[in-house]
Coordinates of N, CA and C and ligand atoms in Angstrom, one line a residue:
M1 N 11.9 -5.4 18.6 CA 11.3 -4.8 17.3 C 11.2 -3.4 17.7
S2 N 11.6 -2.4 16.8 CA 11.5 -0.9 16.9 C 10.3 -0.5 15.9
L3 N 9.3 -0.3 16.6 CA 7.8 0.1 15.6 C 8.2 1.8 15.5
P4 N 8.0 2.3 14.3 CA 8.0 3.6 14.0 C 6.6 4.1 14.6
H5 N 6.7 5.4 15.1 CA 5.6 6.1 15.9 C 4.6 6.3 15.0
V6 N 4.8 6.9 13.7 CA 3.6 7.3 13.0 C 3.4 6.4 12.0
T7 N 1.9 6.3 12.4 CA 1.0 5.0 11.3 C 0.2 6.1 10.5
R8 N -0.1 5.4 9.4 CA -1.1 6.1 8.2 C -2.1 5.0 7.8
I9 N -3.1 5.5 7.7 CA -4.4 5.1 7.1 C -4.7 5.7 5.5
A10 N -4.7 4.2 4.9 CA -4.7 4.6 3.4 C -6.0 4.0 3.0
P11 N -7.1 4.8 2.8 CA -8.4 3.8 2.2 C -8.2 3.4 1.0
S12 N -8.7 2.3 0.5 CA -8.4 2.1 -0.9 C -9.7 2.5 -1.5
I13 N -9.6 3.5 -2.7 CA -10.9 3.6 -3.4 C -11.3 2.8 -4.2
L14 N -10.9 1.6 -4.3 CA -11.6 0.5 -4.8 C -13.0 0.5 -4.5
S15 N -13.1 0.5 -3.4 CA -14.3 0.2 -2.6 C -15.2 1.5 -2.6
A16 N -14.6 2.6 -3.2 CA -15.5 3.6 -3.1 C -16.4 3.8 -4.2
D17 N -17.4 4.8 -4.3 CA -18.3 5.0 -5.3 C -17.9 5.6 -6.5
F18 N -17.4 4.9 -7.4 CA -16.7 5.3 -8.8 C -17.3 6.4 -9.3
A19 N -18.9 6.6 -9.3 CA -19.7 7.5 -9.9 C -19.5 9.2 -8.9
R20 N -18.6 8.9 -8.0 CA -18.6 10.3 -7.4 C -17.2 9.9 -6.4
L21 N -16.3 9.9 -7.3 CA -14.8 9.7 -6.7 C -14.2 10.7 -6.1
G22 N -14.3 12.1 -6.8 CA -13.6 13.3 -6.4 C -14.4 13.4 -4.7
E23 N -15.6 13.4 -4.6 CA -16.2 13.6 -3.3 C -15.9 12.5 -2.5
E24 N -15.7 11.2 -2.9 CA -15.3 10.3 -1.9 C -13.9 10.5 -1.5
V25 N -12.7 10.9 -2.4 CA -11.8 11.3 -1.7 C -11.7 12.2 -0.8
R26 N -12.3 13.4 -1.1 CA -12.3 14.6 -0.2 C -13.1 14.3 0.9
N27 N -14.1 13.6 1.1 CA -14.8 13.1 2.4 C -13.7 12.0 3.4
V28 N -13.1 11.0 2.8 CA -12.6 10.2 3.4 C -11.1 10.8 4.0
I29 N -10.5 12.0 3.2 CA -9.6 12.5 4.0 C -10.1 13.6 5.0
T30 N -11.2 14.2 4.9 CA -11.7 15.0 6.0 C -12.2 14.0 7.1
A31 N -12.4 12.9 7.1 CA -12.8 12.1 7.9 C -11.5 11.5 8.8
G32 N -10.3 11.8 8.2 CA -9.3 11.6 8.9 C -8.0 10.6 8.3
A33 N -8.1 10.3 7.1 CA -7.3 9.3 6.4 C -6.1 10.2 6.1
D34 N -4.9 9.6 5.7 CA -3.7 9.8 5.6 C -3.3 9.9 4.2
W35 N -3.7 8.7 3.5 CA -3.3 8.6 2.0 C -4.6 8.1 1.3
I36 N -4.2 8.3 0.1 CA -5.2 7.6 -0.8 C -4.7 6.2 -1.5
H37 N -5.2 5.2 -1.3 CA -4.6 3.9 -2.0 C -5.2 3.7 -3.3
F38 N -4.7 3.7 -4.2 CA -5.1 3.6 -5.7 C -4.8 2.5 -6.4
D39 N -5.7 1.4 -6.6 CA -5.6 0.0 -7.1 C -6.0 0.1 -8.5
V40 N -4.7 -0.2 -9.1 CA -4.4 -0.4 -10.7 C -4.6 -1.8 -11.0
M41 N -5.7 -2.3 -11.8 CA -5.5 -3.6 -12.1 C -5.9 -3.8 -13.7
D42 N -5.1 -4.7 -14.4 CA -4.9 -4.9 -15.9 C -5.8 -6.0 -16.5
N43 N -6.5 -6.9 -15.7 CA -7.1 -8.3 -16.3 C -5.7 -8.9 -17.0
H44 N -4.7 -9.0 -16.3 CA -3.4 -9.5 -17.1 C -2.8 -9.9 -16.0
Y45 N -2.3 -9.2 -15.3 CA -1.5 -9.7 -14.0 C -2.6 -10.2 -12.8
V46 N -3.7 -9.4 -12.8 CA -4.8 -10.0 -11.8 C -5.9 -10.1 -12.7
P47 N -7.0 -10.7 -12.2 CA -8.2 -11.3 -12.9 C -9.3 -9.8 -12.8
N48 N -8.9 -8.7 -13.0 CA -10.0 -7.5 -12.8 C -9.3 -6.5 -13.4
L49 N -10.3 -5.5 -13.6 CA -9.9 -4.3 -14.5 C -10.3 -2.9 -13.8
T50 N -9.6 -2.0 -13.5 CA -10.0 -0.9 -12.6 C -9.7 0.4 -13.4
I51 N -8.8 0.9 -12.8 CA -8.8 2.6 -13.0 C -7.2 2.9 -13.7
G52 N -6.9 4.0 -14.5 CA -5.7 4.1 -14.8 C -5.3 5.7 -14.5
P53 N -4.1 6.1 -15.4 CA -3.6 7.4 -14.9 C -4.5 8.8 -15.3
M54 N -5.5 8.4 -16.0 CA -6.4 9.5 -16.1 C -7.2 9.7 -15.2
V55 N -7.7 8.6 -14.6 CA -8.2 8.9 -12.9 C -7.7 9.2 -11.8
C56 N -6.5 9.0 -12.1 CA -5.4 9.6 -10.9 C -5.5 11.1 -11.0
E57 N -5.1 11.4 -12.4 CA -5.2 12.9 -12.8 C -6.2 13.8 -12.4
A58 N -7.5 12.8 -12.5 CA -8.9 13.5 -12.2 C -9.1 13.8 -10.6
I59 N -8.3 12.9 -9.9 CA -8.8 13.0 -8.4 C -7.8 13.9 -7.9
R60 N -6.6 14.0 -8.6 CA -5.4 14.9 -7.9 C -5.9 16.3 -7.5
P61 N -6.6 17.0 -8.2 CA -7.0 18.3 -7.4 C -7.9 18.3 -6.2
H62 N -8.5 17.0 -6.0 CA -9.4 16.9 -4.9 C -8.6 16.8 -3.5
T63 N -7.4 16.6 -3.4 CA -6.9 16.5 -2.4 C -5.3 16.7 -2.5
T64 N -4.6 17.3 -1.1 CA -2.9 17.1 -1.2 C -2.6 16.1 -0.6
A65 N -3.5 15.4 0.0 CA -2.7 13.8 0.5 C -2.0 12.9 -0.4
P66 N -1.3 12.2 -0.1 CA -0.4 11.4 -0.8 C -1.2 10.5 -1.7
I67 N -0.9 10.3 -3.0 CA -1.7 9.3 -3.8 C -0.7 8.2 -3.9
D68 N -1.2 7.0 -3.2 CA -0.3 5.6 -3.4 C -0.9 4.7 -4.3
V69 N -0.1 4.6 -5.5 CA -0.6 3.8 -6.6 C -0.1 2.4 -6.6
H70 N -0.7 1.6 -6.3 CA -0.3 0.1 -6.3 C -0.9 -0.6 -7.7
L71 N 0.4 -0.8 -8.3 CA 0.2 -1.3 -9.9 C 0.0 -2.9 -9.5
M72 N -1.0 -3.4 -10.2 CA -1.3 -5.0 -10.4 C -1.2 -5.0 -11.8
C73 N -0.2 -4.8 -12.3 CA 0.0 -4.7 -14.0 C 1.2 -5.4 -14.3
E74 N 1.1 -5.7 -15.6 CA 2.2 -6.3 -16.3 C 2.4 -6.0 -17.6
P75 N 3.0 -5.5 -18.2 CA 4.8 -5.0 -17.6 C 4.2 -3.6 -16.7
V76 N 5.1 -3.1 -16.1 CA 5.1 -1.6 -15.4 C 5.6 -0.6 -15.9
D77 N 6.9 -0.7 -16.5 CA 7.7 0.6 -16.9 C 7.0 1.4 -17.7
S78 N 6.3 1.3 -18.7 CA 5.7 2.1 -19.5 C 4.5 2.7 -18.5
L79 N 4.0 2.2 -17.6 CA 3.0 2.9 -16.6 C 3.5 3.9 -15.8
I80 N 4.8 3.7 -15.5 CA 5.5 4.6 -14.2 C 5.4 6.1 -14.6
P81 N 6.2 6.3 -15.8 CA 5.9 7.9 -16.1 C 4.5 8.4 -16.1
M82 N 3.8 7.5 -16.6 CA 2.5 8.0 -16.7 C 1.9 8.4 -15.5
F83 N 1.8 7.7 -14.7 CA 1.3 7.9 -13.1 C 2.0 9.0 -12.5
A84 N 3.5 9.1 -12.5 CA 4.2 10.1 -12.0 C 3.8 11.5 -12.7
K85 N 3.5 11.4 -13.9 CA 2.8 12.8 -14.5 C 1.3 12.9 -14.0
A86 N 0.7 12.0 -13.7 CA -0.7 12.2 -13.2 C -0.9 12.6 -12.1
G87 N 0.4 12.8 -11.1 CA 0.2 13.0 -9.7 C 0.4 12.3 -8.5
A88 N 0.9 11.1 -9.0 CA 1.3 9.8 -7.9 C 2.4 10.4 -7.1
D89 N 2.3 9.9 -5.7 CA 3.4 10.5 -4.8 C 4.1 9.1 -4.7
I90 N 3.4 7.9 -4.5 CA 4.0 6.5 -4.1 C 3.6 5.8 -5.3
I91 N 4.6 4.8 -5.8 CA 4.4 3.9 -7.0 C 4.8 2.6 -6.3
T92 N 4.0 1.7 -6.2 CA 4.6 0.2 -5.9 C 4.3 -0.9 -7.2
F93 N 4.9 -1.8 -7.1 CA 4.6 -2.9 -8.0 C 5.0 -4.3 -7.5
H94 N 4.5 -5.1 -8.1 CA 4.9 -6.5 -7.7 C 6.3 -7.2 -8.5
P95 N 7.1 -7.6 -7.8 CA 8.4 -7.9 -8.2 C 8.0 -9.0 -9.7
E96 N 7.1 -9.9 -9.6 CA 6.9 -10.8 -10.6 C 6.5 -10.2 -11.9
S97 N 6.0 -8.8 -11.8 CA 5.4 -8.0 -13.0 C 6.6 -7.1 -13.9
S98 N 7.8 -7.2 -13.2 CA 9.0 -6.5 -13.9 C 10.0 -7.4 -14.0
K99 N 10.6 -7.4 -15.4 CA 11.8 -7.9 -15.8 C 12.8 -7.8 -15.1
H100 N 12.9 -6.4 -14.8 CA 14.1 -5.7 -14.0 C 13.7 -4.7 -13.0
I101 N 13.8 -5.5 -11.8 CA 13.1 -4.8 -10.5 C 14.1 -3.6 -10.1
D102 N 15.1 -3.8 -10.3 CA 15.9 -2.7 -9.8 C 15.9 -1.3 -11.1
R103 N 15.5 -1.7 -12.3 CA 15.4 -0.5 -13.0 C 14.0 0.3 -12.8
S104 N 13.0 -0.9 -12.6 CA 11.4 0.0 -12.4 C 11.7 0.8 -11.0
L105 N 12.1 0.4 -9.9 CA 12.6 1.1 -8.9 C 13.2 2.3 -9.0
G106 N 14.2 2.1 -9.8 CA 15.0 3.5 -10.1 C 14.5 4.4 -10.8
L107 N 13.4 3.6 -12.0 CA 12.7 5.0 -12.8 C 11.6 5.4 -11.7
I108 N 11.0 4.8 -10.8 CA 10.1 5.4 -10.0 C 10.9 6.6 -9.3
R109 N 11.9 6.3 -8.8 CA 12.3 7.4 -8.0 C 13.3 8.5 -8.8
E110 N 13.6 8.1 -9.8 CA 14.1 9.2 -10.8 C 12.8 10.2 -11.1
L111 N 11.7 9.7 -11.2 CA 10.7 10.6 -11.5 C 9.9 11.4 -10.4
G112 N 10.8 11.0 -9.4 CA 10.4 11.9 -7.9 C 9.2 11.3 -7.2
C113 N 9.1 10.1 -7.4 CA 8.1 9.4 -6.6 C 8.9 8.5 -5.5
K114 N 8.0 7.9 -4.2 CA 8.6 7.0 -3.6 C 8.3 5.7 -4.4
A115 N 9.3 4.8 -4.1 CA 9.1 3.6 -4.7 C 8.9 2.5 -3.9
G116 N 8.4 1.3 -4.4 CA 8.2 0.1 -3.5 C 7.8 -1.0 -4.1
L117 N 8.0 -2.2 -3.3 CA 7.6 -3.3 -4.1 C 6.5 -4.0 -3.3
V118 N 5.7 -4.9 -3.9 CA 4.4 -5.7 -3.1 C 4.9 -7.1 -3.3
F119 N 4.3 -7.9 -2.0 CA 4.6 -9.0 -2.0 C 3.3 -9.7 -1.8
N120 N 3.1 -10.8 -2.9 CA 1.7 -11.4 -2.6 C 1.9 -12.3 -1.4
P121 N 0.5 -13.0 -0.8 CA 0.8 -13.9 0.2 C 2.2 -15.3 -0.3
G122 N 1.9 -15.5 -1.6 CA 3.3 -16.6 -1.8 C 4.6 -16.0 -2.2
T123 N 4.5 -15.0 -2.2 CA 5.8 -14.3 -2.7 C 7.0 -14.1 -1.3
S124 N 8.1 -14.7 -1.9 CA 9.4 -14.6 -0.9 C 9.8 -13.0 -0.8
L125 N 10.1 -12.8 0.5 CA 10.8 -11.5 0.8 C 12.1 -11.4 0.1
S126 N 12.7 -12.3 -0.4 CA 14.1 -12.3 -0.5 C 13.9 -11.4 -1.7
Y127 N 13.0 -11.1 -2.4 CA 13.1 -10.2 -3.7 C 13.5 -8.8 -3.3
M128 N 13.5 -8.3 -2.1 CA 13.9 -7.1 -1.6 C 15.5 -7.2 -1.3
D129 N 16.4 -8.5 -1.1 CA 17.5 -8.4 -0.6 C 18.6 -7.5 -1.6
Y130 N 18.5 -7.6 -2.7 CA 19.5 -6.6 -3.2 C 19.2 -5.4 -3.9
V131 N 17.9 -4.8 -3.4 CA 17.4 -3.5 -3.7 C 17.1 -2.7 -2.6
M132 N 17.4 -3.2 -1.3 CA 16.9 -2.4 -0.1 C 17.5 -0.8 -0.3
D133 N 18.4 -0.4 -1.0 CA 18.7 0.9 -1.0 C 17.7 1.6 -1.8
K134 N 16.9 1.2 -2.7 CA 16.0 1.7 -3.5 C 14.7 1.6 -3.0
L135 N 14.4 1.2 -2.1 CA 12.9 1.0 -1.4 C 12.8 2.0 -0.4
D136 N 11.4 2.7 -0.6 CA 10.8 3.8 0.4 C 9.9 2.8 1.1
I137 N 9.3 1.8 0.5 CA 8.2 1.4 1.2 C 8.1 -0.3 0.7
I138 N 7.3 -1.0 1.7 CA 7.3 -2.7 1.4 C 5.8 -2.9 1.7
L139 N 5.2 -3.4 0.7 CA 4.0 -3.6 0.7 C 3.4 -4.8 1.0
L140 N 2.8 -5.7 2.0 CA 2.5 -7.2 2.2 C 1.1 -7.4 1.8
M141 N 0.8 -8.0 0.9 CA -0.4 -8.3 0.4 C -1.0 -9.3 1.6
S142 N -2.1 -9.0 2.1 CA -2.7 -10.0 3.2 C -4.0 -10.6 2.6
V143 N -4.1 -10.5 1.3 CA -5.1 -11.4 0.5 C -4.4 -11.6 -0.8
N144 N -4.7 -12.3 -1.6 CA -4.4 -12.6 -3.2 C -5.1 -11.2 -3.8
P145 N -4.1 -10.3 -4.6 CA -4.5 -9.2 -5.5 C -5.5 -9.5 -6.4
G146 N -6.6 -8.6 -6.5 CA -7.5 -8.7 -7.6 C -8.8 -8.0 -7.1
F147 N -9.3 -8.2 -5.9 CA -10.5 -7.8 -5.4 C -10.4 -7.2 -4.0
G148 N -11.2 -6.5 -3.6 CA -11.5 -5.9 -2.5 C -12.6 -6.7 -1.5
G149 N -12.7 -6.7 -0.5 CA -13.6 -7.3 0.6 C -13.3 -9.1 0.9
Q150 N -12.0 -9.1 0.6 CA -11.6 -10.5 0.8 C -11.1 -10.7 2.5
K151 N -10.8 -12.1 2.9 CA -10.6 -12.2 4.2 C -8.9 -12.2 4.5
F152 N -8.7 -11.6 5.7 CA -7.1 -11.4 5.9 C -6.5 -12.9 6.1
I153 N -5.6 -12.8 5.7 CA -4.6 -14.3 5.6 C -3.8 -14.3 6.8
P154 N -4.1 -15.0 7.9 CA -3.4 -14.7 9.2 C -1.7 -15.0 9.0
A155 N -1.3 -16.0 8.0 CA 0.1 -16.0 7.8 C 0.8 -14.7 7.5
T156 N 0.1 -13.7 7.2 CA 0.8 -12.3 6.9 C 1.3 -11.6 8.2
L157 N 0.8 -12.1 9.4 CA 1.3 -11.6 10.6 C 2.8 -12.0 10.9
D158 N 3.1 -13.5 10.5 CA 4.7 -13.8 10.6 C 5.4 -13.0 9.6
K159 N 5.1 -12.9 8.3 CA 5.8 -12.3 7.4 C 5.9 -10.6 7.4
L160 N 5.0 -10.3 8.2 CA 4.9 -8.9 8.8 C 6.3 -8.6 9.7
R161 N 6.5 -9.7 10.7 CA 7.3 -9.6 11.8 C 8.8 -9.8 11.0
Q162 N 8.6 -10.6 10.0 CA 10.0 -10.8 9.2 C 10.4 -9.7 8.5
A163 N 9.5 -8.9 7.8 CA 9.8 -7.8 7.0 C 10.3 -6.7 7.9
R164 N 9.7 -6.8 8.9 CA 10.0 -5.6 10.2 C 11.4 -5.8 10.6
T165 N 11.9 -7.3 11.0 CA 13.3 -7.5 11.3 C 14.3 -6.8 10.3
R166 N 13.7 -7.2 8.9 CA 14.7 -6.9 7.7 C 14.9 -5.3 7.8
I167 N 13.7 -4.5 8.1 CA 14.1 -3.1 7.6 C 14.4 -2.5 9.2
D168 N 14.3 -3.0 10.1 CA 15.2 -2.5 11.5 C 16.5 -2.7 11.4
Q169 N 17.0 -4.0 10.8 CA 18.2 -4.2 10.7 C 18.7 -3.2 9.5
W170 N 18.2 -3.0 8.3 CA 18.8 -2.0 7.4 C 18.8 -0.8 7.9
Q171 N 18.0 0.1 9.0 CA 17.9 1.2 9.4 C 19.0 1.2 10.6
N172 N 19.2 0.3 11.2 CA 20.0 0.1 12.1 C 21.3 0.4 11.8
E173 N 21.6 -0.2 10.4 CA 23.0 -0.2 9.8 C 23.2 1.1 9.1
G174 N 22.3 2.2 9.3 CA 22.4 3.3 8.6 C 21.8 3.6 7.1
G175 N 20.7 2.6 6.9 CA 20.0 2.5 5.7 C 18.9 3.6 5.9
Q176 N 18.4 4.0 4.9 CA 17.3 5.1 4.7 C 16.0 4.4 5.1
P177 N 15.2 5.2 5.8 CA 13.6 4.6 6.4 C 13.0 4.1 5.4
I178 N 12.3 2.8 5.2 CA 11.2 2.1 4.6 C 10.1 1.8 5.4
L179 N 9.0 2.4 4.9 CA 7.7 2.0 5.4 C 7.3 0.5 5.3
L180 N 6.3 0.2 5.9 CA 6.0 -1.3 5.8 C 4.4 -1.1 6.0
E181 N 3.9 -1.4 4.8 CA 2.2 -1.4 4.5 C 1.6 -2.6 4.2
V182 N 0.5 -2.9 4.8 CA -0.1 -4.1 4.8 C -1.6 -3.6 4.1
D183 N -2.2 -4.9 2.7 CA -3.2 -4.5 2.1 C -4.2 -5.8 2.0
G184 N -5.1 -5.7 2.7 CA -6.4 -6.8 2.1 C -6.9 -7.2 3.5
G185 N -8.0 -7.0 3.8 CA -8.8 -7.6 4.8 C -8.5 -7.0 6.2
V186 N -8.0 -5.7 5.9 CA -7.7 -4.8 7.3 C -9.0 -4.3 7.6
K187 N -9.4 -4.7 8.7 CA -10.7 -4.2 9.6 C -10.3 -3.6 10.9
T188 N -11.5 -3.0 11.7 CA -11.1 -2.4 12.9 C -10.9 -3.5 13.9
D189 N -11.2 -4.8 13.6 CA -11.1 -5.8 14.6 C -10.0 -6.7 14.5
N190 N -9.0 -6.5 13.4 CA -7.7 -7.2 13.4 C -6.6 -6.0 13.2
I191 N -6.8 -4.7 13.2 CA -5.8 -3.5 12.8 C -4.8 -3.9 13.9
A192 N -5.1 -4.2 15.4 CA -4.4 -4.2 16.5 C -3.1 -5.1 16.4
E193 N -3.7 -6.3 16.0 CA -2.7 -7.5 15.9 C -1.8 -7.3 14.7
I194 N -2.3 -6.3 13.7 CA -1.5 -6.2 12.5 C -0.4 -5.1 12.7
R195 N -0.7 -4.3 13.6 CA 0.0 -3.0 14.1 C 1.3 -3.8 15.1
A196 N 0.8 -4.6 15.9 CA 1.7 -5.3 16.9 C 2.7 -6.2 15.9
A197 N 2.3 -6.7 14.9 CA 3.6 -7.5 13.9 C 4.2 -6.5 13.4
G198 N 4.1 -5.4 13.2 CA 4.9 -4.2 12.8 C 4.7 -3.5 11.5
A199 N 3.4 -3.5 11.5 CA 3.0 -2.4 10.2 C 2.9 -1.1 10.7
D200 N 3.4 -0.1 9.8 CA 3.0 1.2 10.1 C 1.9 1.9 9.2
T201 N 1.6 1.4 8.3 CA 0.6 1.9 7.1 C -0.3 0.8 6.8
F202 N -1.7 1.3 6.7 CA -2.7 0.3 6.6 C -3.9 0.7 5.4
V203 N -3.8 -0.1 4.4 CA -4.7 -0.3 3.4 C -6.0 -0.6 4.0
A204 N -7.2 0.2 3.9 CA -8.3 -0.5 4.0 C -9.4 0.0 3.1
G205 N -10.1 -1.1 2.3 CA -11.0 -0.6 1.2 C -12.4 -0.8 1.8
S206 N -12.9 -2.0 1.9 CA -14.7 -2.3 2.0 C -14.7 -1.7 3.5
A207 N -13.7 -1.9 4.5 CA -14.1 -1.6 5.9 C -14.3 0.0 6.1
I208 N -13.9 0.6 5.4 CA -14.0 2.2 5.5 C -15.1 2.5 4.6
F209 N -15.1 2.1 3.3 CA -16.3 2.6 2.2 C -17.6 1.8 2.3
G210 N -17.3 0.6 3.0 CA -18.7 0.0 3.4 C -19.3 0.5 4.4
Q211 N -18.9 1.8 5.1 CA -19.8 2.1 6.4 C -20.1 3.3 6.0
P212 N -21.5 3.7 6.8 CA -21.8 5.2 6.3 C -20.8 6.3 7.0
D213 N -20.4 6.2 7.9 CA -19.4 7.1 9.0 C -18.2 6.8 8.6
Y214 N -17.1 7.5 7.5 CA -15.9 7.2 7.5 C -15.4 7.6 8.7
A215 N -15.4 8.6 9.2 CA -14.6 9.1 10.6 C -14.6 8.1 11.6
D216 N -16.1 7.4 12.0 CA -16.4 6.7 12.8 C -15.3 5.6 12.9
V217 N -15.2 5.0 11.6 CA -14.4 3.9 11.2 C -12.8 4.2 11.7
I218 N -12.5 5.0 10.8 CA -11.0 5.4 10.9 C -10.8 5.8 12.6
G219 N -11.6 6.4 13.2 CA -11.4 6.8 14.7 C -11.1 5.4 15.3
K220 N -12.3 4.4 15.1 CA -11.8 3.3 15.7 C -10.5 2.8 15.3
M221 N -10.2 2.8 14.1 CA -8.9 2.1 13.4 C -7.8 2.6 14.5
R222 N -7.9 3.9 14.7 CA -6.8 4.5 15.2 C -6.7 4.2 16.6
S223 N -8.0 4.3 17.4 CA -7.7 3.7 18.7 C -7.3 2.3 18.8
E224 N -7.5 1.6 17.9 CA -6.9 0.0 18.1 C -5.7 -0.2 17.9
I225 N -5.1 0.8 16.9 CA -3.6 0.9 16.8 C -3.0 1.5 18.1
A226 N -3.9 2.6 18.8 CA -2.9 2.9 19.9 C -3.3 1.9 21.2
R227 N -4.1 0.9 21.1 CA -4.3 0.0 22.0 C -3.0 -0.9 21.9
A228 N -2.8 -1.4 20.6 CA -1.8 -2.4 20.3 C -0.3 -1.7 20.9
E229 N -0.6 -0.3 20.4 CA 1.0 0.1 21.2 C 1.1 0.3 22.4
A230 N 0.1 0.7 23.0 CA 0.2 0.3 24.6 C 0.5 -0.8 25.1
G231 N 0.3 -2.2 24.4 CA 0.6 -3.3 24.8 C 1.9 -4.1 24.5
I232 N 2.7 -3.1 23.8 CA 4.0 -3.5 23.1 C 5.1 -3.0 24.2
Ligands
DX5_1 C1 -6.6 -5.7 -3.7 C2 -6.4 -4.4 -3.5 C3 -6.7 -4.0 -1.9 C4 -8.1 -4.2 -1.7 C5 -8.2 -3.9 -0.3 O1 -6.1 -6.5 -4.7 O2 -5.0 -4.1 -3.5 O3 -6.3 -2.4 -2.0 O4 -8.7 -2.8 -2.3 O5 -9.5 -4.1 -0.3 P1 -10.2 -4.9 1.2 O6 -10.0 -3.6 2.4 O7 -11.5 -4.6 1.3 O8 -9.7 -6.0 1.6
ZN2 ZN1 -3.9 -2.2 -3.0

């Protein structure tokens, strides 16, 4: 396994205080976070309803950090231009939610954003087979999407190793870099094994926003990541 050196922590604002979202975004970035993870739920693809392009536009002036939009919506093609216009840097969607995966990925990239596919715990990695050239990121869900605060599903570790192998092979053959992100139930006490399994980008919602000191949690996550890297 060839682990990329750079790692990113992407707090999910799903667990932030929605009444003070701009401040929460600024605080978590000041506390050392790299990206803002933005969970979009439509009460159709997933049984919950959250935030849309207007909220993305509203937080955009609060940070220069990349905004990582995770669409849990069906369909996605009409939303992609709205989020690109609202200042998204990365847009990911679930393959089951688009009738034309190749087209949706192409659309995201044409609009100047990084594009990615999201795999539910029960979704096969084979969806990436014919679109590797259009992927900037792969996101593995380690919970079923829809809610923050769920428990990490351990089978994700094996799936991460498989995804890492596919990415390594692709890059060794001259393909573009593809990031490997994980989302759901990531905490200070399991982030080391998640890193060792091959992830380079870590979404954490309740683990960060559920604590009073964001810098302390993020710092602990970074030392756990370093500990995993020392053992590889
Ligand atoms: C779940 C969302 C996640 C969620 C993670 O559908 O995609 O981003 O907010 O929350 P935690 O870290 O609490 O599992
Ligand atoms: Zn998410």
